[in-house]
CSV table of C-alpha atoms in Angstrom, one decimal:
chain,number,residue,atom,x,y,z
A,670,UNK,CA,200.8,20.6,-99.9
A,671,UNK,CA,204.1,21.1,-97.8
A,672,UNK,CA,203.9,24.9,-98.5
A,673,UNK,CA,200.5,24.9,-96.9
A,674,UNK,CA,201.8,23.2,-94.3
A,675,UNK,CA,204.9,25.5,-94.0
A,676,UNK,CA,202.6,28.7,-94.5
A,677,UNK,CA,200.0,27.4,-91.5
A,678,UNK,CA,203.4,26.3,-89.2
A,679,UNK,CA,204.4,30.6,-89.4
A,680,UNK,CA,200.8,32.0,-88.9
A,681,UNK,CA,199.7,33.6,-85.5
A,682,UNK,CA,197.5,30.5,-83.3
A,683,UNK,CA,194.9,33.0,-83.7
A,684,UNK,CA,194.8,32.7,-87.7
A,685,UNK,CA,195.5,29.2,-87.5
A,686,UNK,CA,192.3,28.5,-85.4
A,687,UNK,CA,190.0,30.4,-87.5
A,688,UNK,CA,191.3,28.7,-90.8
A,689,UNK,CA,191.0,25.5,-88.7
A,690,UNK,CA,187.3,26.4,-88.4
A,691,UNK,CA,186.2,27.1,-91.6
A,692,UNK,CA,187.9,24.0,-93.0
A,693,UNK,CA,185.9,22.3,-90.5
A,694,UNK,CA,182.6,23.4,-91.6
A,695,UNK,CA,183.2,23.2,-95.1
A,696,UNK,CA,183.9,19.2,-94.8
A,697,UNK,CA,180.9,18.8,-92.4
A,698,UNK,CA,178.4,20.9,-94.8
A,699,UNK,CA,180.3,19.3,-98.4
A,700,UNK,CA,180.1,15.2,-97.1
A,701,UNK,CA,177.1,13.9,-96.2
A,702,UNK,CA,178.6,10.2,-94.6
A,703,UNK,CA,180.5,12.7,-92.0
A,704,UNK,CA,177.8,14.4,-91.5
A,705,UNK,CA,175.3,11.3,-90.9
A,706,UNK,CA,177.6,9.8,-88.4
A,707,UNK,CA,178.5,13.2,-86.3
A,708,UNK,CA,175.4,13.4,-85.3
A,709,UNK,CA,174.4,9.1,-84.9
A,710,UNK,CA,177.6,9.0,-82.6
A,711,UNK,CA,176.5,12.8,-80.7
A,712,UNK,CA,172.8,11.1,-80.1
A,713,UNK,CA,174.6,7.9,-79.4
A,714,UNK,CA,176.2,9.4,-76.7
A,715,UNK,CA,173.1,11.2,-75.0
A,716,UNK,CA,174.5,14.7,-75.8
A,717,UNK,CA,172.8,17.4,-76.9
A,718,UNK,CA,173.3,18.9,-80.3
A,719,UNK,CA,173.9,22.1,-79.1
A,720,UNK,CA,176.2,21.1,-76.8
A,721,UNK,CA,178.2,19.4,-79.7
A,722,UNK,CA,177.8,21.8,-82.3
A,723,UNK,CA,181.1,23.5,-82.0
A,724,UNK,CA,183.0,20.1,-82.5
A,725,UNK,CA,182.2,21.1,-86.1
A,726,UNK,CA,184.5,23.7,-86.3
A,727,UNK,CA,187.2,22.2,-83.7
A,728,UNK,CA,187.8,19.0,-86.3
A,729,UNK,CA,189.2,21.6,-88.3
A,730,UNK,CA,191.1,23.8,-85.9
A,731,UNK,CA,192.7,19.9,-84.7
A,732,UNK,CA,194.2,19.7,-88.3
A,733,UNK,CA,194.8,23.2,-88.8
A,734,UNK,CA,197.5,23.6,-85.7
A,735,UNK,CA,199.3,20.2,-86.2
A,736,UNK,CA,202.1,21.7,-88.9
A,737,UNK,CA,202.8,24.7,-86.1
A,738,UNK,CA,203.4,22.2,-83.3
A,739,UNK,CA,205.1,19.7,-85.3
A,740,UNK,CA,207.1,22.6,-86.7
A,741,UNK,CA,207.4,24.3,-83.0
A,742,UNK,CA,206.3,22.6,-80.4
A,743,UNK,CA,205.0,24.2,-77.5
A,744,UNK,CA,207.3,27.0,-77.4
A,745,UNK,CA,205.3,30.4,-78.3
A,746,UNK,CA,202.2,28.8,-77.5
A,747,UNK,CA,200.2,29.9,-74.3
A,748,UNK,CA,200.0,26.6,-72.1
A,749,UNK,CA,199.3,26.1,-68.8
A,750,UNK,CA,198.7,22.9,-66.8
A,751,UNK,CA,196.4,21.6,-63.9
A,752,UNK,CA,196.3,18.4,-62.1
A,753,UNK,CA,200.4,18.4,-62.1
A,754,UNK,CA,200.3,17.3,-58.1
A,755,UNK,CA,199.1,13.6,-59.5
A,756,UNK,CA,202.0,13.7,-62.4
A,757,UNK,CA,204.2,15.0,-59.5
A,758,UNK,CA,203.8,12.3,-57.2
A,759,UNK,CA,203.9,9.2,-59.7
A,760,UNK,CA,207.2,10.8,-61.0
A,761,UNK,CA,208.7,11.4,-57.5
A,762,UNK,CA,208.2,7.7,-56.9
A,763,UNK,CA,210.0,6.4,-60.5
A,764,UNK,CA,206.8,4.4,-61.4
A,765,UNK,CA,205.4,4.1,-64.6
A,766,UNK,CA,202.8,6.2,-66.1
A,767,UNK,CA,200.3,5.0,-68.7
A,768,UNK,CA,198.7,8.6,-70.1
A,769,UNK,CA,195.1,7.8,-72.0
A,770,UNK,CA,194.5,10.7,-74.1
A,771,UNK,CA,191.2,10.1,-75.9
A,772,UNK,CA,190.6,12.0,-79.6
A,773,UNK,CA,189.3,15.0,-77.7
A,774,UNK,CA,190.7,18.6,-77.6
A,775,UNK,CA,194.4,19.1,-79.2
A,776,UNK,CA,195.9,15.7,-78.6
A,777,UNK,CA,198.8,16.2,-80.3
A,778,UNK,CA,199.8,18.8,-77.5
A,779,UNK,CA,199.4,16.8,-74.1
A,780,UNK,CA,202.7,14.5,-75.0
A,781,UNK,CA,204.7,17.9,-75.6
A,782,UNK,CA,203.8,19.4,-72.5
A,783,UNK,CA,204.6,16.7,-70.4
A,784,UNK,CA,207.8,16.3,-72.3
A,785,UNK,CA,208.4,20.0,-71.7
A,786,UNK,CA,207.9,19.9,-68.1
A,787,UNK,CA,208.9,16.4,-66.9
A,788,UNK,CA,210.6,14.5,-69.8
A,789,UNK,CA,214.3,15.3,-68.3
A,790,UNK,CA,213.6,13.2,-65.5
A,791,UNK,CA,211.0,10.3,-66.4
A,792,UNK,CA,211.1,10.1,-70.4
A,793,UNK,CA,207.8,9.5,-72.6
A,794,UNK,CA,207.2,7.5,-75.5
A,795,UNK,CA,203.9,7.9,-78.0
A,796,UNK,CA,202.3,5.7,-80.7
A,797,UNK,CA,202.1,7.0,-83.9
A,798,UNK,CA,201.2,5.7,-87.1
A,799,UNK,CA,203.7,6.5,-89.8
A,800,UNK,CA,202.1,8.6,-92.8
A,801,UNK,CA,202.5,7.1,-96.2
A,802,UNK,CA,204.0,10.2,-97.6
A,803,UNK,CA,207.4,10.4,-97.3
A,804,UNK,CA,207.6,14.2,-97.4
A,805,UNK,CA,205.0,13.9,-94.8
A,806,UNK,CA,207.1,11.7,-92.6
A,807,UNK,CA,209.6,13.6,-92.5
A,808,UNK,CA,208.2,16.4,-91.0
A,809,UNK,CA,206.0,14.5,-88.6
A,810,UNK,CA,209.0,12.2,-87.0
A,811,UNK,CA,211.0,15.2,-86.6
A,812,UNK,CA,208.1,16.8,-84.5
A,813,UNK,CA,207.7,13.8,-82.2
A,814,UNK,CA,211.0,12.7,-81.5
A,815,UNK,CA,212.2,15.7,-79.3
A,816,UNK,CA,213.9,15.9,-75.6
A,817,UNK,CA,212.4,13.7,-73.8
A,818,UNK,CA,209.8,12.5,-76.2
A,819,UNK,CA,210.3,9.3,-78.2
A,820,UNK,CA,207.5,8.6,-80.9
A,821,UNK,CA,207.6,4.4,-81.9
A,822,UNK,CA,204.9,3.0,-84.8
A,823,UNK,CA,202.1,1.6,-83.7
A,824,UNK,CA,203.2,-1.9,-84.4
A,825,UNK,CA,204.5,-5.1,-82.6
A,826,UNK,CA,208.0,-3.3,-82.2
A,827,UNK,CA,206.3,0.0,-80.8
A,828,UNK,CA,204.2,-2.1,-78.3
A,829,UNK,CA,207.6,-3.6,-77.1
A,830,UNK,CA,209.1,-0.3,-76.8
A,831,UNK,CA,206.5,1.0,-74.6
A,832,UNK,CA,207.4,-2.2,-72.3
A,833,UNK,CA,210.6,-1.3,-72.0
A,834,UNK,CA,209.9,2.5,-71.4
A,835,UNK,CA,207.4,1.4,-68.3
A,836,UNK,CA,209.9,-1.0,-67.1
A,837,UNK,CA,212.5,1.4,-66.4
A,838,UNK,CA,210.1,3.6,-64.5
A,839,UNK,CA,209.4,6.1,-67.8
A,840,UNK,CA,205.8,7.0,-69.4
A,841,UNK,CA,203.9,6.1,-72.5
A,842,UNK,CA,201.0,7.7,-73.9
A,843,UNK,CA,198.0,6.5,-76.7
A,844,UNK,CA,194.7,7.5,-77.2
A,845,UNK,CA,192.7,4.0,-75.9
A,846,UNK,CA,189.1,5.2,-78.1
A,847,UNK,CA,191.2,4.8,-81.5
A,848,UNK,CA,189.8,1.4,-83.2
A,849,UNK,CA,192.1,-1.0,-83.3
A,850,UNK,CA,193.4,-3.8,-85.8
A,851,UNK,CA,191.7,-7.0,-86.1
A,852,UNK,CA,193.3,-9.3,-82.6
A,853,UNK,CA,194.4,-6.7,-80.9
A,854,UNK,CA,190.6,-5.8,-79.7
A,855,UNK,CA,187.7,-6.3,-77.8
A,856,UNK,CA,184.0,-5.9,-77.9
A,857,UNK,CA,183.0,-3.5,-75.2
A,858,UNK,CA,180.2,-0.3,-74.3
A,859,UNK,CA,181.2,3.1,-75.8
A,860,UNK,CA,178.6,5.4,-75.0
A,861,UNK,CA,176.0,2.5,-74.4
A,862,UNK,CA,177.1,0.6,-78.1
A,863,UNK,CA,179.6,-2.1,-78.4
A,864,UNK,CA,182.7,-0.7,-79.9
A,865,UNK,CA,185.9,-2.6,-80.7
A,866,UNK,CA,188.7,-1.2,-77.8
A,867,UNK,CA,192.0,-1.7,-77.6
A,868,UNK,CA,193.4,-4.0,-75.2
A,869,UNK,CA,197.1,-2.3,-75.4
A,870,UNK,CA,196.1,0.4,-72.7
A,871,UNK,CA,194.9,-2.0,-69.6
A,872,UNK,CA,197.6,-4.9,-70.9
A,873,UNK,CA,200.3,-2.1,-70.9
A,874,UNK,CA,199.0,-1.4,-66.8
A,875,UNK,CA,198.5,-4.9,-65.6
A,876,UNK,CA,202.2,-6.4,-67.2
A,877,UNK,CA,203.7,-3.6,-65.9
A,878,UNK,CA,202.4,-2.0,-62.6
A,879,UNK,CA,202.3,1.6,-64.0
A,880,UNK,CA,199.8,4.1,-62.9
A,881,UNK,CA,197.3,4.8,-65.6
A,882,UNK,CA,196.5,8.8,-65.7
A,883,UNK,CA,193.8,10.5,-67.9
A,884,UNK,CA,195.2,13.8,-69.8
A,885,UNK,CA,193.4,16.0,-72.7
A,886,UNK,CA,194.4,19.4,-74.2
A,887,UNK,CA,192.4,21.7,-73.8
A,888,UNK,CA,192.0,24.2,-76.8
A,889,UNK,CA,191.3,27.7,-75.5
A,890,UNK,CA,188.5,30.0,-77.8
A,891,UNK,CA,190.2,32.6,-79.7
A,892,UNK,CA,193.7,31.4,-80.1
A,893,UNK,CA,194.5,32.0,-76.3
A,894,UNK,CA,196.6,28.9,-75.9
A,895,UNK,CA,195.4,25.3,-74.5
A,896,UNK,CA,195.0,23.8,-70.8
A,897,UNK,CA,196.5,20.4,-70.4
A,898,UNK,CA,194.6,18.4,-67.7
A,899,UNK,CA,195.7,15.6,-65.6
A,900,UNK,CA,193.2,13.5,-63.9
A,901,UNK,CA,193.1,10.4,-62.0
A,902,UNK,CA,191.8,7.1,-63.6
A,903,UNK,CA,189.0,5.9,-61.1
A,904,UNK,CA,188.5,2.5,-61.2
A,905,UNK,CA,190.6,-0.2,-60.5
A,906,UNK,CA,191.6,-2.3,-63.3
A,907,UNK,CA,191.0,-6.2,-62.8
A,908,UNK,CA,195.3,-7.7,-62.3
A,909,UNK,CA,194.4,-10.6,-64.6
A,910,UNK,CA,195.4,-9.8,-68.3
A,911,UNK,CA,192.7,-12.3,-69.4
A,912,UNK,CA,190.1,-10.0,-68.2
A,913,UNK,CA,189.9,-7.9,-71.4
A,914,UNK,CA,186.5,-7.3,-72.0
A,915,UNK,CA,185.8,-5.8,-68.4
A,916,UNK,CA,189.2,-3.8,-68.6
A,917,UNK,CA,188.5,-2.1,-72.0
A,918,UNK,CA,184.8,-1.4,-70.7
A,919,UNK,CA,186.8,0.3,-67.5
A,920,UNK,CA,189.0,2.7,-70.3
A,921,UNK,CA,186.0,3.3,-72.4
A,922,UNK,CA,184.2,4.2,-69.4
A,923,UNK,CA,187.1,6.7,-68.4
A,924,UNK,CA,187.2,8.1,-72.0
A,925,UNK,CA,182.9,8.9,-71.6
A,926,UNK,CA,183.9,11.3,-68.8
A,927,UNK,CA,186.1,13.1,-70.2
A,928,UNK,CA,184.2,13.6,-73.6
A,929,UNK,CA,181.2,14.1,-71.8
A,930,UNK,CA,183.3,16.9,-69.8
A,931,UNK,CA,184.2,19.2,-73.2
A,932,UNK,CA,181.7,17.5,-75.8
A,933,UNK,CA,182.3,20.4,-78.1
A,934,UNK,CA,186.2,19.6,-78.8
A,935,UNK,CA,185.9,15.5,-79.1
A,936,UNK,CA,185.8,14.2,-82.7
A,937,UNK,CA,182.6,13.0,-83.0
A,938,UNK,CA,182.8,12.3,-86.8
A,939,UNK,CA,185.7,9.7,-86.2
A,940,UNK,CA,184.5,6.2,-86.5
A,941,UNK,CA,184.4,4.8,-83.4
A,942,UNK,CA,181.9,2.4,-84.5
A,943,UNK,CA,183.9,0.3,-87.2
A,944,UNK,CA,185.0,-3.4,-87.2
A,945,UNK,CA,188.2,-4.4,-88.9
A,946,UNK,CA,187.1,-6.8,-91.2
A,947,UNK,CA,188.4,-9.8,-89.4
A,948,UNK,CA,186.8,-9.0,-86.4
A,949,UNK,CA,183.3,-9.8,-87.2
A,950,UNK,CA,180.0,-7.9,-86.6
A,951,UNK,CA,179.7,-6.2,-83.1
A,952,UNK,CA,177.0,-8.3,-81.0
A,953,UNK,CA,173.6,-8.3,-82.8
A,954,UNK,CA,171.3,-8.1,-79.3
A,955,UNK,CA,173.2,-4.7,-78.2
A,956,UNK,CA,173.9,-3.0,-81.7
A,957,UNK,CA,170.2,-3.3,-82.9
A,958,UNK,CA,169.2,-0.8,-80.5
A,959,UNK,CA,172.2,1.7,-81.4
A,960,UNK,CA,171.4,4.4,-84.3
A,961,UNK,CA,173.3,3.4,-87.1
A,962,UNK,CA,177.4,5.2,-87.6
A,963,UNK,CA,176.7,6.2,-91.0
């Protein structure tokens, strides 16, 4: 497995992409669960199966590029970015930034580029969940520990680590639509079902006074590079902490316009839609009109 990694980390973007593609398809045609929920969670969300059809192929370019940026970063790799004036202006002013990334385009690339371009003068530190593998870890923490990039696990000591970062006026990123362990959620509309959210993203906001700014990757057809985009988070969240179920419908709600924006890169076969096992049934009234996940 490392020396498929190793081999897709040296091919052309190009290659890497059209790999990427194929792998995707063969999963969706070979497993019929993945299949089943793709499309419950693309009629969920009101789209139309055209329009999502190419997220088929994209699941597979999302894995197929990781070993070349963990391996390389962004260096060699066509990237531009837009929306810079509102990362500009937070930095200028030495306030926090909370980035909400959700599971949509290349991810793995929006930390890098804003590492790349900003992380010498307001630092940013990522979740990440540490693979089992210990050949695997290796080569992922040495991707996502670079200049101005910390990565910190996606546990009680990671979650005080992003304190910290926002406290001394630095940035954090994590992707708000991932589900959750059992306590550290809320019941709240995705796409017009409940799903179980994250309270980390609003709590990390409201205890610290950072600005909370939307950012995706972009991945361009044909290998041509990716487009990192930096938008403003529209609502105001509520400045009471114990307001969690109205703050994680305001991310959720945040995350639906961005998905809804490039429906064709965001992991639809992901399972937004599962309860940790603590955490009890989603409420009956509004899930009994919601096609099933799988």
């Amino acid at each position: 497995m490392e020396t498929l990694l190793r081999v897709l980390a040296a091919l052309p973007l190009a290659w890497v992409h059209r790999l990427g593609t194929l792998a995707g398809w063969l999963t969706y045609g070979g497993s019929p669960t993945y299949r089943r929920r793709f499309r419950a969670q693309v009629a969920q969300a009101g789209v139309a199966p055209a329009d999502a059809r190419a997220a088929v192929g994209a699941a597979g370019r999302m894995v197929a590029e990781l070993p070349r940026l963990w391996r390389h970063g962004v260096a060699g790799v066509p990237l531009r970015c837009e929306g810079t004036a509102l990362v500009d202006a937070a930095v200028a002013a030495g306030r926090g930034i909370v980035f909400l990334t959700p599971h949509l385009g290349c991810f793995e690339i929006t930390a890098q580029a804003y590492a790349a371009r900003w992380g010498d003068r307001q630092p940013i530190t990522v979740l990440y969940r540490p693979a089992r593998q210990a050949w695997l870890r290796a080569w992922v923490s040495g991707a996502r520990d670079r200049p101005g990039l910390t990565a910190v696990p996606a546990d009680l000591s990671g979650v005080r680590g992003m304190l910290r970062a926002l406290r001394r006026g630095q940035a954090v990123g994590l992707l708000p639509d991932q589900v959750p362990p059992e306590g550290m959620g809320v019941w709240a509309p995705f796409f017009g079902r409940p799903a179980y959210t994250m309270t980390l993203a609003a709590r990390l906001v409201q205890q610290s006074g950072a600005q909370p700014i939307l950012v995706w990757g972009e991945r361009l057809p044909g290998g041509a590079g990716y487009v990192v985009r930096f938008e403003a988070f529209d609502e105001v969240l509520p400045a009471e902490v114990e307001a969690q179920a109205e703050s994680a419908a305001a991310v959720n709600r945040a995350m639906e316009r961005l998905i809804r924006a490039c429906p064709g890169q965001y992991l639809w076969g992901y399972h937004r839609y599962k309860a940790p096992r603590q955490a009890g049934p989603a409420p009956a009234a509004a899930a009994a009109a919601a096609p099933p996940a799988d």
